[in-house]
Short mmCIF file of C-alpha atoms in Angstrom, two decimals:
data_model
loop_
_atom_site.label_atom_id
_atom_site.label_comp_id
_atom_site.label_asym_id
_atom_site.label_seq_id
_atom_site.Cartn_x
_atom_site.Cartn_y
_atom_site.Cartn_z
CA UNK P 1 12.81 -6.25 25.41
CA UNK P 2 13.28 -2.82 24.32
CA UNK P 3 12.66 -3.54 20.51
CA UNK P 4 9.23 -5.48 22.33
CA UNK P 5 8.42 -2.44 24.06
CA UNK P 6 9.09 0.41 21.33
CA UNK P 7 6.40 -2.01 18.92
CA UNK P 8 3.90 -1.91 21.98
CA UNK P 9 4.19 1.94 22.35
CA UNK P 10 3.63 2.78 18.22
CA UNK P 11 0.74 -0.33 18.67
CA UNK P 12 -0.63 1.70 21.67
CA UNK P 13 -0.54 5.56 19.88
CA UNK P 14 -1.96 3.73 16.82
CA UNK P 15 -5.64 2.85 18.67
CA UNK P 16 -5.03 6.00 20.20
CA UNK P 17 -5.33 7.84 17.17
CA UNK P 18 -6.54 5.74 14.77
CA UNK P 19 -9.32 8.50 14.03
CA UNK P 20 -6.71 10.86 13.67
CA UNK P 21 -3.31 9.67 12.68
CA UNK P 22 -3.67 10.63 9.52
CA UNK P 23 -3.88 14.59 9.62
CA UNK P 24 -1.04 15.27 8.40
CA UNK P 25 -1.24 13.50 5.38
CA UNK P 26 -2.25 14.50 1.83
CA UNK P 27 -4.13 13.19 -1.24
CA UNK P 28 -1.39 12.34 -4.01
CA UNK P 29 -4.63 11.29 -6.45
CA UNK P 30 -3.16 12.74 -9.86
CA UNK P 31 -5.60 16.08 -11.62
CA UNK P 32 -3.42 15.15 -14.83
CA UNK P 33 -6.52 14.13 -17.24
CA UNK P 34 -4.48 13.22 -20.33
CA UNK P 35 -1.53 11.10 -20.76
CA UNK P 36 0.02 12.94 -23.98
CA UNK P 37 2.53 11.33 -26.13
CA UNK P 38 3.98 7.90 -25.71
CA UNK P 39 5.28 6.71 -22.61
CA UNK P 40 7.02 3.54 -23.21
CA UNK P 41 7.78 1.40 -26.88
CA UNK P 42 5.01 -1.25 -27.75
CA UNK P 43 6.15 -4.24 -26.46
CA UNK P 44 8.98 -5.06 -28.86
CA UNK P 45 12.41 -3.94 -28.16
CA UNK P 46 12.92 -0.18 -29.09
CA UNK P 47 15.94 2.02 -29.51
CA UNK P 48 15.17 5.46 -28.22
CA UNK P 49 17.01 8.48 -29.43
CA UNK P 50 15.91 11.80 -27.62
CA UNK P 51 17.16 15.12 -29.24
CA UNK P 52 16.91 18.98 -28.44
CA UNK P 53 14.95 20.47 -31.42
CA UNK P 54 11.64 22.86 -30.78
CA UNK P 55 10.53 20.41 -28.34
CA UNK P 56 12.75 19.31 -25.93
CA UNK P 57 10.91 16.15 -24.91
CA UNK P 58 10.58 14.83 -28.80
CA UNK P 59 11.71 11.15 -29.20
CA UNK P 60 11.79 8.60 -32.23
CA UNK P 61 11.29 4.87 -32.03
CA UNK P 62 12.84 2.53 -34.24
CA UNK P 63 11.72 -0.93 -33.68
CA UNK P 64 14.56 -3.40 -33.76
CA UNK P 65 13.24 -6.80 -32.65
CA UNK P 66 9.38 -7.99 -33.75
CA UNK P 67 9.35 -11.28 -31.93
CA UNK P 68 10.74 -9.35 -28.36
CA UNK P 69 8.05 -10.84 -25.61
CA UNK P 70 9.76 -8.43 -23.33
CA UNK P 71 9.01 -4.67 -23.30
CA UNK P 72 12.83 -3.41 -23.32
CA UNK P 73 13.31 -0.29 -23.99
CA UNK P 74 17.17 1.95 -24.50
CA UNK P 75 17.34 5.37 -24.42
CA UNK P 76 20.47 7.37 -25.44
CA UNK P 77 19.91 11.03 -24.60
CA UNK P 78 21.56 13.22 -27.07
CA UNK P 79 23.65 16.57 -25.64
CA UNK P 80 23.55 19.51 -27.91
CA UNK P 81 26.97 18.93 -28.50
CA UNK P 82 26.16 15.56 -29.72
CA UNK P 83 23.44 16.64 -32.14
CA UNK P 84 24.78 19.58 -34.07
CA UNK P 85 28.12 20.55 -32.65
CA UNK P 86 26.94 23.77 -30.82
CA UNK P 87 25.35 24.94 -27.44
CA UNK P 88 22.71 26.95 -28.65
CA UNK P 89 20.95 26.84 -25.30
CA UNK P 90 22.29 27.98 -22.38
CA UNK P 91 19.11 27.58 -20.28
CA UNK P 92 17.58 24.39 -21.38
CA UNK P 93 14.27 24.23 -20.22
CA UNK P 94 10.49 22.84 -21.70
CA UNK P 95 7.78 25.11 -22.63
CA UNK P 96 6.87 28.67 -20.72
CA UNK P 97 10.03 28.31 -18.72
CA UNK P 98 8.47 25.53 -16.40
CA UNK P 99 11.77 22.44 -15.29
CA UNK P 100 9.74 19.72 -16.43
CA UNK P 101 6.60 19.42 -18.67
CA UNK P 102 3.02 18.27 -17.22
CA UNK P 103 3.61 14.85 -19.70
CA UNK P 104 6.47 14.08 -17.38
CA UNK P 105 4.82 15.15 -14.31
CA UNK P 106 2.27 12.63 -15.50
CA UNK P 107 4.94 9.95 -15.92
CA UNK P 108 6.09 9.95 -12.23
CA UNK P 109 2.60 9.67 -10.76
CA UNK P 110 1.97 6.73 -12.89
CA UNK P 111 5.28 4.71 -11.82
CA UNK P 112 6.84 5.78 -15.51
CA UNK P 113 9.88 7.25 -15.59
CA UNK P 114 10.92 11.26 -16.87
CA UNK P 115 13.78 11.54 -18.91
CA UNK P 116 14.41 15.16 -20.30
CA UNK P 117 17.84 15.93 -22.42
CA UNK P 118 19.62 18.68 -22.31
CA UNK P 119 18.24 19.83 -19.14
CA UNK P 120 21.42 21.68 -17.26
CA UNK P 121 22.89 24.26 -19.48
CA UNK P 122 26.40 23.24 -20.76
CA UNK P 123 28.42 25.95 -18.28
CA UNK P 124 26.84 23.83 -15.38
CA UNK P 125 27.61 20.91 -16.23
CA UNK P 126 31.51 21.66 -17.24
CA UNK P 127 31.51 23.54 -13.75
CA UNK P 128 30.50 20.65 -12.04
CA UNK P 129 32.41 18.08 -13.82
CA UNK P 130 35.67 19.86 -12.88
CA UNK P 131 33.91 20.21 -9.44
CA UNK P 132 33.59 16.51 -9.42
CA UNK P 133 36.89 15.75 -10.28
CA UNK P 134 38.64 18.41 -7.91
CA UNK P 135 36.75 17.16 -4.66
CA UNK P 136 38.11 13.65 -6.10
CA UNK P 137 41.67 14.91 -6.35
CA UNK P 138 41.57 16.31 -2.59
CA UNK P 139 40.00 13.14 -1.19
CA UNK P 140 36.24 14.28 -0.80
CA UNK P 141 34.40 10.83 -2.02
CA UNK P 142 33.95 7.83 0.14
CA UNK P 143 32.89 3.95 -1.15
CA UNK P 144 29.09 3.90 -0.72
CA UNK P 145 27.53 0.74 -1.83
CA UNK P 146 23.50 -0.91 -0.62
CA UNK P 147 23.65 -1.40 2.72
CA UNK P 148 22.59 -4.60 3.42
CA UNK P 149 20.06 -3.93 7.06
CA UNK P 150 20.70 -7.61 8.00
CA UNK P 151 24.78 -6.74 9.21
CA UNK P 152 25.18 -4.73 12.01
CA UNK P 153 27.91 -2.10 10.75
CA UNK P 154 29.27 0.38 7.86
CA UNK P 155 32.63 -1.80 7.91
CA UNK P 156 30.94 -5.44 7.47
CA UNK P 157 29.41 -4.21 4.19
CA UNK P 158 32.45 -4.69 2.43
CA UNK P 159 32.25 -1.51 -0.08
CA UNK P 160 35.40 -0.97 -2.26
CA UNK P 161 36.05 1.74 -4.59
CA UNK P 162 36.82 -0.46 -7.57
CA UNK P 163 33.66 -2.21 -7.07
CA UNK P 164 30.93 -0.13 -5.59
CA UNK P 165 29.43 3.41 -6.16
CA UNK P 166 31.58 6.34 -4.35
CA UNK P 167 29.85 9.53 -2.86
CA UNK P 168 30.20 12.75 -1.87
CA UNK P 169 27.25 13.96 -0.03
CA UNK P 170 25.29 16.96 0.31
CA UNK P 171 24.51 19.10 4.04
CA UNK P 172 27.43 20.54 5.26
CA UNK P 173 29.69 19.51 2.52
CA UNK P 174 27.81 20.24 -0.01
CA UNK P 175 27.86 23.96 0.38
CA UNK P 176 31.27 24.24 2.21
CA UNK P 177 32.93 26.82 0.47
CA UNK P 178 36.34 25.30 1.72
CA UNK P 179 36.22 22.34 -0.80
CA UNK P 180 35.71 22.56 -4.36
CA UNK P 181 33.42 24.42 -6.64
CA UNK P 182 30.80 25.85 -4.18
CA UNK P 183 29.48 28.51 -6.50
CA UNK P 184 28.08 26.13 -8.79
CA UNK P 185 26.80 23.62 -6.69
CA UNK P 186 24.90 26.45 -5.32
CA UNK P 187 23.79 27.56 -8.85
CA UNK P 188 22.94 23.47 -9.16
CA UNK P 189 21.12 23.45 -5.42
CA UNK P 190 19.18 26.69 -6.19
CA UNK P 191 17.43 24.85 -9.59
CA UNK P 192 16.83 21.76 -8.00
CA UNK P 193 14.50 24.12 -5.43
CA UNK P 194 13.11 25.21 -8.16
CA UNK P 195 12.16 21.47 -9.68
CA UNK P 196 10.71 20.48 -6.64
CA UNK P 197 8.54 23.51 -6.30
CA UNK P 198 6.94 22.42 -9.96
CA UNK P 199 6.62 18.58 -8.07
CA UNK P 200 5.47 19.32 -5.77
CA UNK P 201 2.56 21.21 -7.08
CA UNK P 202 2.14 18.98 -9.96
CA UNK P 203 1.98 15.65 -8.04
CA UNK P 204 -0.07 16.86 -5.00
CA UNK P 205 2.43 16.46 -2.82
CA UNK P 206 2.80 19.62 -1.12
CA UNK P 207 5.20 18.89 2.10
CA UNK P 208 7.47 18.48 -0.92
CA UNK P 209 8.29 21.88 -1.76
CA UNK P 210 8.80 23.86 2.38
CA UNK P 211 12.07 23.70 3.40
CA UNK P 212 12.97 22.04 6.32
CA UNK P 213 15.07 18.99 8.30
CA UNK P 214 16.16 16.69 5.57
CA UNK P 215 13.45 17.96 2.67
CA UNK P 216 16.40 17.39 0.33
CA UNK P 217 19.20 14.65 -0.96
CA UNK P 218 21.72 15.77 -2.66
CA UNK P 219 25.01 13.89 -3.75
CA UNK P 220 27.74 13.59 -6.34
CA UNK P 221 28.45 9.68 -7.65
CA UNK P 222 31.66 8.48 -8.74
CA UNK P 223 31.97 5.15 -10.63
CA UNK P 224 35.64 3.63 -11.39
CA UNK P 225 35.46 1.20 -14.18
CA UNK P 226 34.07 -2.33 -13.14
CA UNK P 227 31.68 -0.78 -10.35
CA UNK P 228 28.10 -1.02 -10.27
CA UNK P 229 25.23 -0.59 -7.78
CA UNK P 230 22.62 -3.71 -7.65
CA UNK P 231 18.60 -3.66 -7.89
CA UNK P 232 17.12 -1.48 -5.16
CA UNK P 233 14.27 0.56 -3.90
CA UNK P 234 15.41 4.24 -2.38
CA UNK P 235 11.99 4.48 -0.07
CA UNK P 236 10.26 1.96 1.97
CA UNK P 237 7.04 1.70 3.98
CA UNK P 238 8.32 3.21 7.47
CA UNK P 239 6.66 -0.07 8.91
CA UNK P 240 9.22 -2.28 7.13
CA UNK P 241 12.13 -0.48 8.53
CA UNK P 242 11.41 -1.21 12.05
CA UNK P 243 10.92 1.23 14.86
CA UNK P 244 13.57 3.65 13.28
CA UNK P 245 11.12 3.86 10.38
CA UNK P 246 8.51 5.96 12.42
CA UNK P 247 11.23 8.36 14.45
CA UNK P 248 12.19 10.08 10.77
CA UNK P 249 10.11 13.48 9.99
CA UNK P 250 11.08 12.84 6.43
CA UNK P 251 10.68 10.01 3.76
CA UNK P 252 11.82 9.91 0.11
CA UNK P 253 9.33 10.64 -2.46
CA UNK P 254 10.43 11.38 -6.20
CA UNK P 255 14.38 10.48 -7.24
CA UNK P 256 16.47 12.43 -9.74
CA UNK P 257 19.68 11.83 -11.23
CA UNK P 258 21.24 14.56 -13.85
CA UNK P 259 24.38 13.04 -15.53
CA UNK P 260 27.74 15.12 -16.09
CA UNK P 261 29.74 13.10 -18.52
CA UNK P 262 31.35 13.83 -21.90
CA UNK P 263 29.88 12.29 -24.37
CA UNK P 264 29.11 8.82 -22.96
CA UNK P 265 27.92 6.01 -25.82
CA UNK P 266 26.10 3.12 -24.43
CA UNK P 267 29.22 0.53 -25.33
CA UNK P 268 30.57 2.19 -22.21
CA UNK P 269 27.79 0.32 -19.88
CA UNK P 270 26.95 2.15 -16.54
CA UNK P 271 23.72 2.29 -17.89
CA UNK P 272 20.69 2.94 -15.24
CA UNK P 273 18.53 -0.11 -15.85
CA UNK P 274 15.10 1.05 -14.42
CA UNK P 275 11.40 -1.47 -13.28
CA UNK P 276 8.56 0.68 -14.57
CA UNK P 277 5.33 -0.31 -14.82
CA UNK P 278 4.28 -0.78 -18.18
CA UNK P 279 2.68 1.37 -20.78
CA UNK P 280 -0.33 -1.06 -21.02
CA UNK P 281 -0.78 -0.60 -17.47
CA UNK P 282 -0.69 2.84 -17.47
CA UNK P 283 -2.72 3.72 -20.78
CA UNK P 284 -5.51 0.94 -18.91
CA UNK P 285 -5.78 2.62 -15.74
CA UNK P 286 -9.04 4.22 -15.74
CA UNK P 287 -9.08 5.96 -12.32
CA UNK P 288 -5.36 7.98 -12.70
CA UNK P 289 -4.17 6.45 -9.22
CA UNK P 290 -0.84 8.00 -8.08
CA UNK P 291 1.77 5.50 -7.42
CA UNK P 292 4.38 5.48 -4.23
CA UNK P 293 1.33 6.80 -1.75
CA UNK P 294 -1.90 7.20 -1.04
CA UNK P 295 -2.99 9.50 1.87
CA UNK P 296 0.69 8.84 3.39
CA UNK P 297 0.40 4.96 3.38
CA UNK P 298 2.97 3.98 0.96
CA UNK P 299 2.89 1.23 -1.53
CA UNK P 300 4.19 -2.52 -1.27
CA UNK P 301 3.28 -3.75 -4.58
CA UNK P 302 0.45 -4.52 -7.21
CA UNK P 303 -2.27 -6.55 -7.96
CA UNK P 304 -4.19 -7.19 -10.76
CA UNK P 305 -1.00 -8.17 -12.63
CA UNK P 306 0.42 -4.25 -12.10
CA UNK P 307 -2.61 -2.37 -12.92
CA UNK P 308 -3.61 -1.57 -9.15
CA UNK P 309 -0.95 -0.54 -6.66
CA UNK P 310 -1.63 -2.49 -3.15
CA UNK P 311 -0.94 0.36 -0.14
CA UNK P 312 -0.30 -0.41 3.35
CA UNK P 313 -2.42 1.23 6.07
CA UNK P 314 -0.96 0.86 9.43
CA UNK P 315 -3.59 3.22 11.25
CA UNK P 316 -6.70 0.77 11.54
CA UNK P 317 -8.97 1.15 14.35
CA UNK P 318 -7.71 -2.44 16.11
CA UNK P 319 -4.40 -0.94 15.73
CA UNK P 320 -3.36 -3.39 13.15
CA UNK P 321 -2.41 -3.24 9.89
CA UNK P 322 -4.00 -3.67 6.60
CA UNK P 323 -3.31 -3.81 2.52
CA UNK P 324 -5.29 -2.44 0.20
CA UNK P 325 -5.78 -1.00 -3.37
CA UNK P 326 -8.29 1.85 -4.58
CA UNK P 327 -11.68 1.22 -6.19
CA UNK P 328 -13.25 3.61 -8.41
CA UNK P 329 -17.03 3.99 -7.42
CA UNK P 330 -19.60 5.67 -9.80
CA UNK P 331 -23.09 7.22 -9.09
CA UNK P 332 -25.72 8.80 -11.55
CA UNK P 333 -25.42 8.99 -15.07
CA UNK P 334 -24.41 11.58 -17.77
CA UNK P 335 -23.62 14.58 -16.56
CA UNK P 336 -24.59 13.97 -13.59
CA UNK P 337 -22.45 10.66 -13.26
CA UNK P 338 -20.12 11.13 -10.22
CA UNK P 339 -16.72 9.10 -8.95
CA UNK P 340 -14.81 8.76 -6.44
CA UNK P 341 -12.22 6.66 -5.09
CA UNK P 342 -12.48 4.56 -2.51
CA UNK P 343 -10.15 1.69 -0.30
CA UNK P 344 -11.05 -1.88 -1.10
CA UNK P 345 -9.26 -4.10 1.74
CA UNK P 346 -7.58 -7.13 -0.04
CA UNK P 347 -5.94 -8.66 3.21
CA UNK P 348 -7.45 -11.16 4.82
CA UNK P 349 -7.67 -9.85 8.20
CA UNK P 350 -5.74 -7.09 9.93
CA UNK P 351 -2.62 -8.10 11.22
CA UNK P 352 0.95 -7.11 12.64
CA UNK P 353 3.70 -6.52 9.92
CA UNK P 354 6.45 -8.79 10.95
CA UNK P 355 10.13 -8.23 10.84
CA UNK P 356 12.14 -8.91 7.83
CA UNK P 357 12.32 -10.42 5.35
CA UNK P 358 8.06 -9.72 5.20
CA UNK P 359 6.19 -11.13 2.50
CA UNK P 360 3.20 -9.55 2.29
CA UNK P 361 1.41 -12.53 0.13
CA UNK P 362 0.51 -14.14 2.92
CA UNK P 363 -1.64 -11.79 4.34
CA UNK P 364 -3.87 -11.27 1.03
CA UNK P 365 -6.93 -12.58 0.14
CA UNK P 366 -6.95 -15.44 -2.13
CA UNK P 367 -8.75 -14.75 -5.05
CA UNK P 368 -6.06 -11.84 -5.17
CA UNK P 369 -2.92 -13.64 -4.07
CA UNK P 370 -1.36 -15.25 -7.29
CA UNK P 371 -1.99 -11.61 -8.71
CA UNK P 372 -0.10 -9.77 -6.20
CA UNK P 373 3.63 -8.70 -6.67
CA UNK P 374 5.63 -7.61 -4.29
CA UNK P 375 8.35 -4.43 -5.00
CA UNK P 376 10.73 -4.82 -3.07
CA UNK P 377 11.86 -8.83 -1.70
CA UNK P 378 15.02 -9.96 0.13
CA UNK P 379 15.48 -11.60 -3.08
CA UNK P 380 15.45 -8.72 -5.63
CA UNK P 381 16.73 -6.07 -3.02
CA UNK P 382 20.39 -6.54 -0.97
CA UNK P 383 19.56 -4.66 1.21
CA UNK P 384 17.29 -7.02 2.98
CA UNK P 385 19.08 -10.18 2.13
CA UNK P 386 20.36 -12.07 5.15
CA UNK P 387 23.21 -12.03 6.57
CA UNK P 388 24.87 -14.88 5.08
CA UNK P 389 23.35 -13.99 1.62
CA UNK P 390 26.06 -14.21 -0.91
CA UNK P 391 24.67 -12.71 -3.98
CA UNK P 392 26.89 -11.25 -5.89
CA UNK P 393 25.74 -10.55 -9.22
CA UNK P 394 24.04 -6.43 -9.88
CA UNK P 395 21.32 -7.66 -12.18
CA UNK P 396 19.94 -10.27 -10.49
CA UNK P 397 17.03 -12.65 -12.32
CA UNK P 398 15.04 -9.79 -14.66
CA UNK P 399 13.25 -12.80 -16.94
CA UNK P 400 10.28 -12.55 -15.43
CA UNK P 401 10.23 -8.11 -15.94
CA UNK P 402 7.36 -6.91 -17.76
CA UNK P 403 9.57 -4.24 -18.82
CA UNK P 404 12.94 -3.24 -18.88
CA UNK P 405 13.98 0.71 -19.63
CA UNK P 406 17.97 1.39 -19.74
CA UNK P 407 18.79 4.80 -19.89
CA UNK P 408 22.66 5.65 -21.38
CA UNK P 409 24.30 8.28 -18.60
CA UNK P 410 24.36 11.79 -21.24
CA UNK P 411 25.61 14.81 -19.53
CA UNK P 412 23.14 17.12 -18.92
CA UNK P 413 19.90 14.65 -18.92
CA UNK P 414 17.85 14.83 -16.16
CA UNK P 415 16.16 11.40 -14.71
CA UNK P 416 13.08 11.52 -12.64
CA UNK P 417 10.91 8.97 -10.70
CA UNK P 418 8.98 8.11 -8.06
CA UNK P 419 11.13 6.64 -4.99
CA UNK P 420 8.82 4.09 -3.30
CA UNK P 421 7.48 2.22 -6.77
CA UNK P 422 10.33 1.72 -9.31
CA UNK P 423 13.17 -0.77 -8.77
CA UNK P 424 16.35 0.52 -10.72
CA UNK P 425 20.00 -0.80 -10.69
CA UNK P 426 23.16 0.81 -12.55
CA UNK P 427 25.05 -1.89 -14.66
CA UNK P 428 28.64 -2.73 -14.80
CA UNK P 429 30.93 0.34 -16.15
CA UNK P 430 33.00 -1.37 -18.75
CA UNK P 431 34.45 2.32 -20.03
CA UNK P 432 38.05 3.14 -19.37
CA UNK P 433 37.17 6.25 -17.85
CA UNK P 434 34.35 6.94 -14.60
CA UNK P 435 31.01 7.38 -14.90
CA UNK P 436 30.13 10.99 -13.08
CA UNK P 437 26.40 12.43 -12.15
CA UNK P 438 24.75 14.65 -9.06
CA UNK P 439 21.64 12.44 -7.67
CA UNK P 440 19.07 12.99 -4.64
CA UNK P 441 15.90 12.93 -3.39
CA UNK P 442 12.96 14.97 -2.25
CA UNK P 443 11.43 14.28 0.90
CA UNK P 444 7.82 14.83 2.20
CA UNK P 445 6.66 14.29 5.63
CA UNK P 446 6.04 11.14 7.14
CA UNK P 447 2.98 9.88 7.68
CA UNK P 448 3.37 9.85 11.63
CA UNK P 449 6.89 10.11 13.87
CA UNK P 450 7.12 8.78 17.25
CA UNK P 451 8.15 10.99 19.55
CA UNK P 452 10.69 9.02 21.81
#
């Protein structure tokens, strides 16, 4: 009854302000007008070796399999220790000083992902990897695995240290000065600011960069050998998650991971195996529509076989809900041709997203339906697997991924996507030794909270 009447109450303030629910939100349409350089290999399988040289984001492509029909893709990202035997930067960052270049920006807002070597000077990363090990030492990490939504508590997950990722998280004991290396996970928390301040300005998002309740994630990882973490999403639609989706001020929006091991080689596994969308449905985009969100209704998947993201609007005027992708609509011609973008409803009808598991399929329109994937499915995600689910393999069933992009754990690279749009697992460790690296998120605002 109270789970009945918490629904009837968001249902109620959503025909209330169905004019106005949205005013907090914010366009995340992408100003990029280029995509520069190459995002992804050519549908073959590629090995991908990034190196620090005068540009810090170079890459070559070898191709190494002509009759791949799968766009996989390694990367190994190359430390300057790795490629010359020296640290000749201290301060590794691209062009006029800015954390991460406006290619990479572009990237993210396209549901690509940003991979930039050599990104935290050597000192940093030796700091923290001794930080990392000392908080180990004096007991500071705890078994932190997917929780799966369908059990009821932490202890019927069933995390183990051998087996699952291990954690020790940010707030207060991140920057307790009683454990560890505080100093330099200050120096660490102080240029993540800075990153998000470039993010947020360069994908629209502006409730990125204030400071506030929750505006930032930030944890270390520990992986024992044998331990993995399965497919996943790290943001949802706050509609999918219940009522406790809508009482949060804060969602995830963009992902980073920087890694902090000594000279890793891919043989070791822990790789992170990411879901982008792929290059040909990037480079055939025409309008330049932002992934993850779109005026603060956040994406469930694609139509159009990827090329259109499909957003869900819970705001309509009958206090429904509704899916829909982005049309690009043109007026006059020459230079006086104008676009703009506008929602194209592909549901059916409005309706009432149901509990999990939710396929959304069923509410689209048929001409669109065998197009439409959905991102994240009880089947491809634990954490909304039933109760008596039993799956217990990390990879799951990839043969039917467009493309694959598996990206070898380098100290000092720095990883970047978009939270809501791009599935990503870490494989197996088969090493000898752990796999170590800082991850978090940046949050923007929700799209609405209910005040309870």
């Amino acid at each position: 009854r109270h789970s009945i009447m918490m629904n009837n109450i968001i249902r109620g303030r959503r025909r209330i302000s169905a004019m106005n629910a949205v005013r907090n939100n914010y366009l995340i349409a992408s100003t990029m007008t280029a995509i520069l350089g190459v995002l992804f290999g050519a549908q073959h399988l590629h090995h991908v070796s990034a190196f620090n040289g005068n540009n810090n984001h170079a890459t070559s492509y070898q191709q190494k399999n002509m009759s791949s029909q799968r766009d996989t893709i390694i990367v190994d990202a190359l430390s300057d220790d790795d490629a010359d035997g020296s640290s000749s930067n201290d301060n590794a960052t691209t062009k006029n000083n800015a954390l991460i270049s406006p290619e990479d920006i572009h990237k993210i807002s396209q549901g690509g992902v940003a991979i930039v070597p050599n990104w935290l000077p050597p000192h940093l990363i030796q700091s923290m990897r001794a930080d990392v090990h000392q908080l180990f030492k004096d007991g500071q990490f705890r078994p932190d695995g997917l929780t799966n939504t369908a059990l009821k508590s932490v202890n019927d997950q069933g995390f183990t240290s051998k087996a699952d990722r291990q954690t020790f998280r940010g707030g207060a004991g991140w920057d307790d000065a009683n454990v560890g290396d505080a100093a330099a996970r200050a120096e660490f928390a102080s240029r993540m600011r800075d990153l998000r301040a470039e993010l947020a300005v360069g994908l629209d998002r502006p409730t990125l960069e204030p400071e506030g309740t929750l505006k930032h994630e930030m944890t270390y990882n520990w992986y024992e050998p044998g331990a993995k973490l399965g497919r996943h999403l790290d943001e949802h639609h706050e509609e999918t998650k219940g009522v406790k989706g809508w009482q949060m001020p804060t969602r995830r929006s963009v992902t980073w991971l920087v890694y902090l091991n000594d000279g890793w080689e891919s043989h070791e596994g822990g790789v992170l195996r990411c879901f982008p969308r792929s290059e040909e449905n990037i480079m055939s985009s025409s309008s330049n529509v932002q992934v993850g969100a779109h005026e603060g209704n956040v994406q469930v998947g694609w139509v159009n076989e990827g090329r259109d993201p499909v957003f869900l609007d819970c705001f309509r005027p009958s206090g429904g809900a509704a899916l829909y992708k982005l049309a690009t609509l043109s007026k006059g011609e020459g230079d006086n041709k104008m676009t703009k973008e506008e929602k194209c409803i592909i549901s059916v009808k409005d309706f009432d997203v149901p509990g999990q598991p939710i396929i959304f399929a069923s509410f689209i329109k048929p001409e669109l339906k065998e197009t439409f994937t959905q991102i994240s499915t009880s089947r491809l995600d634990p954490r909304f697997a039933s109760a008596s689910a039993t799956a217990t393999t990390t990879d799951f069933d990839c043969s039917n991924e467009k493309t694959i992009l598996d990206i070898t754990p380098t100290g000092g690279t720095l990883v970047v996507f978009d939270s809501v749009s791009l599935p990503h697992l870490v494989r197996e460790v088969t090493a000898k030794r752990q796999r170590i690296a800082v991850t978090g998120w940046f949050h923007e605002d929700s799209q609405f909270v209910l005040d309870v």
